[in-house]
mmCIF file of C-alpha atoms in Angstrom:
data_model
loop_
_atom_site.group_PDB
_atom_site.id
_atom_site.type_symbol
_atom_site.label_atom_id
_atom_site.label_comp_id
_atom_site.label_asym_id
_atom_site.label_seq_id
_atom_site.Cartn_x
_atom_site.Cartn_y
_atom_site.Cartn_z
ATOM 1 C CA MET A 1 -0.002 0.070 -0.068
ATOM 2 C CA PRO A 2 1.753 3.139 -1.181
ATOM 3 C CA ASP A 3 2.778 5.731 1.670
ATOM 4 C CA LEU A 4 1.185 3.683 4.261
ATOM 5 C CA ILE A 5 3.077 4.055 7.646
ATOM 6 C CA ILE A 6 2.118 2.023 10.671
ATOM 7 C CA THR A 7 3.740 3.482 13.942
ATOM 8 C CA VAL A 8 3.205 3.590 17.666
ATOM 9 C CA GLU A 9 0.635 6.190 18.613
ATOM 10 C CA ASP A 10 -0.391 8.059 21.861
ATOM 11 C CA PRO A 11 -3.849 7.076 22.812
ATOM 12 C CA ARG A 12 -4.389 10.725 24.104
ATOM 13 C CA SER A 13 -3.723 12.204 20.710
ATOM 14 C CA PRO A 14 -6.610 14.140 19.231
ATOM 15 C CA GLU A 15 -6.406 12.089 16.054
ATOM 16 C CA VAL A 16 -6.505 8.682 17.996
ATOM 17 C CA LEU A 17 -9.338 10.102 20.234
ATOM 18 C CA ARG A 18 -11.363 10.924 17.045
ATOM 19 C CA ILE A 19 -11.126 7.366 15.806
ATOM 20 C CA LEU A 20 -11.447 5.816 19.172
ATOM 21 C CA ASP A 21 -14.660 7.822 19.664
ATOM 22 C CA ARG A 22 -16.232 6.323 16.605
ATOM 23 C CA HIS A 23 -14.933 2.885 17.691
ATOM 24 C CA HIS A 24 -16.806 3.280 20.975
ATOM 25 C CA THR A 25 -19.984 4.744 19.366
ATOM 26 C CA PHE A 26 -20.168 1.855 16.920
ATOM 27 C CA ALA A 27 -19.592 -0.865 19.604
ATOM 28 C CA HIS A 28 -22.180 0.669 21.950
ATOM 29 C CA SER A 29 -24.637 0.875 19.080
ATOM 30 C CA GLN A 30 -24.352 -2.847 18.538
ATOM 31 C CA SER A 31 -23.963 -4.483 21.966
ATOM 32 C CA PRO A 32 -25.158 -3.989 25.581
ATOM 33 C CA PRO A 33 -22.833 -1.889 27.723
ATOM 34 C CA GLU A 34 -21.781 -4.987 29.586
ATOM 35 C CA ASP A 35 -20.714 -6.647 26.538
ATOM 36 C CA VAL A 36 -18.555 -3.786 25.014
ATOM 37 C CA HIS A 37 -15.018 -4.575 25.668
ATOM 38 C CA ALA A 38 -13.274 -1.842 23.807
ATOM 39 C CA LEU A 39 -10.459 -0.273 25.768
ATOM 40 C CA ASP A 40 -10.864 3.407 26.694
ATOM 41 C CA VAL A 41 -8.078 5.982 26.452
ATOM 42 C CA GLU A 42 -6.816 4.926 30.045
ATOM 43 C CA GLY A 43 -6.945 1.206 29.013
ATOM 44 C CA LEU A 44 -4.882 1.821 26.022
ATOM 45 C CA ALA A 45 -2.364 3.617 27.984
ATOM 46 C CA GLU A 46 -1.781 0.928 30.509
ATOM 47 C CA PRO A 47 1.547 -0.900 30.747
ATOM 48 C CA GLY A 48 1.534 -4.109 28.500
ATOM 49 C CA VAL A 49 -0.684 -2.245 25.767
ATOM 50 C CA GLU A 50 0.726 -0.828 22.637
ATOM 51 C CA LEU A 51 -1.402 1.206 20.308
ATOM 52 C CA PHE A 52 -0.605 1.586 16.584
ATOM 53 C CA GLY A 53 -1.896 3.788 13.979
ATOM 54 C CA ALA A 54 -1.878 3.561 10.051
ATOM 55 C CA ARG A 55 -1.494 6.873 8.226
ATOM 56 C CA GLN A 56 -1.507 7.647 4.561
ATOM 57 C CA GLY A 57 -0.348 11.019 3.567
ATOM 58 C CA GLY A 58 0.201 11.853 7.191
ATOM 59 C CA VAL A 59 -3.511 11.371 8.122
ATOM 60 C CA LEU A 60 -4.407 8.766 10.832
ATOM 61 C CA LEU A 61 -7.078 6.375 9.230
ATOM 62 C CA ALA A 62 -6.882 3.101 11.269
ATOM 63 C CA ILE A 63 -5.831 1.899 14.765
ATOM 64 C CA GLY A 64 -5.268 -1.399 16.554
ATOM 65 C CA ALA A 65 -3.648 -2.372 19.860
ATOM 66 C CA LEU A 66 -1.825 -5.325 21.163
ATOM 67 C CA LYS A 67 -2.397 -6.356 24.855
ATOM 68 C CA ARG A 68 -0.159 -8.563 26.752
ATOM 69 C CA LEU A 69 -2.253 -11.419 28.595
ATOM 70 C CA GLY A 70 0.630 -13.537 29.597
ATOM 71 C CA PRO A 71 4.175 -14.576 28.698
ATOM 72 C CA ASP A 72 3.094 -16.111 25.408
ATOM 73 C CA HIS A 73 -0.518 -14.887 24.764
ATOM 74 C CA ALA A 74 -1.652 -11.418 23.631
ATOM 75 C CA GLU A 75 -4.996 -9.857 22.628
ATOM 76 C CA LEU A 76 -5.893 -7.644 19.612
ATOM 77 C CA LYS A 77 -7.766 -4.554 20.929
ATOM 78 C CA SER A 78 -9.414 -1.586 19.481
ATOM 79 C CA VAL A 79 -8.859 -2.403 15.759
ATOM 80 C CA HIS A 80 -10.857 0.351 14.012
ATOM 81 C CA THR A 81 -10.668 1.995 10.474
ATOM 82 C CA ALA A 82 -12.157 5.326 9.921
ATOM 83 C CA GLU A 83 -15.416 4.915 7.974
ATOM 84 C CA GLU A 84 -14.134 7.120 5.114
ATOM 85 C CA ALA A 85 -11.124 4.856 4.591
ATOM 86 C CA ARG A 86 -12.750 1.491 4.687
ATOM 87 C CA GLY A 87 -12.234 -0.960 1.763
ATOM 88 C CA ARG A 88 -8.727 -0.059 0.960
ATOM 89 C CA GLY A 89 -7.273 -2.765 3.103
ATOM 90 C CA LEU A 90 -6.058 -0.564 6.075
ATOM 91 C CA GLY A 91 -7.728 -3.000 8.532
ATOM 92 C CA SER A 92 -5.830 -5.813 7.118
ATOM 93 C CA ALA A 93 -2.587 -4.042 7.236
ATOM 94 C CA VAL A 94 -3.039 -3.198 10.800
ATOM 95 C CA VAL A 95 -3.780 -6.768 11.680
ATOM 96 C CA ALA A 96 -0.836 -7.967 9.912
ATOM 97 C CA HIS A 97 1.329 -5.333 11.577
ATOM 98 C CA LEU A 98 0.059 -6.284 15.025
ATOM 99 C CA LEU A 99 0.711 -10.043 14.313
ATOM 100 C CA ASP A 100 4.216 -9.104 13.165
ATOM 101 C CA VAL A 101 4.780 -7.180 16.484
ATOM 102 C CA ALA A 102 3.383 -10.134 18.441
ATOM 103 C CA ARG A 103 5.825 -12.568 16.606
ATOM 104 C CA ALA A 104 8.806 -10.299 17.387
ATOM 105 C CA GLN A 105 7.770 -10.054 21.066
ATOM 106 C CA GLY A 106 7.754 -13.844 21.239
ATOM 107 C CA TYR A 107 4.032 -14.472 21.703
ATOM 108 C CA ALA A 108 2.790 -17.879 20.637
ATOM 109 C CA ARG A 109 -0.802 -17.032 20.399
ATOM 110 C CA VAL A 110 -2.938 -13.990 19.744
ATOM 111 C CA SER A 111 -6.733 -13.865 20.485
ATOM 112 C CA LEU A 112 -9.415 -11.433 20.013
ATOM 113 C CA GLU A 113 -13.041 -10.652 21.030
ATOM 114 C CA THR A 114 -15.450 -9.261 18.492
ATOM 115 C CA GLY A 115 -19.168 -9.092 17.830
ATOM 116 C CA PRO A 116 -21.027 -11.997 16.237
ATOM 117 C CA THR A 117 -23.682 -10.008 14.399
ATOM 118 C CA GLU A 118 -23.674 -8.883 10.786
ATOM 119 C CA ALA A 119 -22.308 -5.554 11.488
ATOM 120 C CA PHE A 120 -19.140 -7.183 12.723
ATOM 121 C CA GLU A 121 -18.946 -9.448 9.715
ATOM 122 C CA PRO A 122 -16.260 -7.181 7.755
ATOM 123 C CA ALA A 123 -14.015 -7.368 10.895
ATOM 124 C CA ARG A 124 -14.527 -11.112 11.207
ATOM 125 C CA ARG A 125 -13.471 -11.437 7.348
ATOM 126 C CA VAL A 126 -10.322 -9.513 7.972
ATOM 127 C CA TYR A 127 -9.534 -11.685 11.158
ATOM 128 C CA THR A 128 -10.256 -14.970 9.092
ATOM 129 C CA ARG A 129 -8.149 -13.880 6.200
ATOM 130 C CA ALA A 130 -5.331 -13.108 8.640
ATOM 131 C CA GLY A 131 -5.582 -16.763 10.007
ATOM 132 C CA PHE A 132 -7.777 -16.448 13.104
ATOM 133 C CA ARG A 133 -10.178 -19.152 13.933
ATOM 134 C CA PRO A 134 -13.099 -19.198 16.330
ATOM 135 C CA CYS A 135 -12.227 -20.418 19.899
ATOM 136 C CA GLY A 136 -13.828 -20.267 23.313
ATOM 137 C CA PRO A 137 -13.549 -17.387 25.756
ATOM 138 C CA PHE A 138 -10.066 -16.623 26.963
ATOM 139 C CA GLY A 139 -8.535 -14.357 29.712
ATOM 140 C CA ASP A 140 -11.306 -12.746 31.788
ATOM 141 C CA TYR A 141 -14.067 -13.341 29.151
ATOM 142 C CA ARG A 142 -17.057 -15.155 29.726
ATOM 143 C CA PRO A 143 -19.425 -16.944 27.145
ATOM 144 C CA SER A 144 -21.886 -14.306 25.832
ATOM 145 C CA PRO A 145 -24.442 -14.093 22.918
ATOM 146 C CA HIS A 146 -22.890 -10.727 22.061
ATOM 147 C CA SER A 147 -19.219 -11.921 21.687
ATOM 148 C CA ALA A 148 -17.502 -13.982 19.142
ATOM 149 C CA PHE A 149 -13.923 -15.185 20.037
ATOM 150 C CA MET A 150 -11.043 -15.918 17.680
ATOM 151 C CA THR A 151 -7.536 -16.977 17.995
ATOM 152 C CA ILE A 152 -4.315 -17.513 15.968
ATOM 153 C CA GLU A 153 -1.239 -19.768 16.794
ATOM 154 C CA LEU A 154 1.798 -18.032 15.630
ATOM 155 C CA GLY A 155 4.600 -20.258 14.087
#
């Protein structure tokens, strides 16, 4: 993807906050509050969480985070592409970058939680193309009809 740059981002930057606000608005429009697991700004700033942003022409268009769950297990969090940039492969590029970072940091497994409804189908397609497969709840998650869980073993 020409001129695409993916780098570590500050979760408190105005550009990140704009995309994060859209991410939370979408999540809350699709799931009951107790089943919205998107990290807020403070959660993204915690130790063990790294937030990345994808920029084209210097404009932040997508974000995604990697959260450490254990010595060999990480979780994808807050993966979101700005609506005006969807369909260009940015989500796939962010997920691929996060998986590369996870491999470089020695993780053997990466998991994620997303929604099971039609509104989340584009995200699930991105994750499936990247190699994620359905799994059961992991970490502190519990079974819920509002959650779909996926994982990938890194080789």
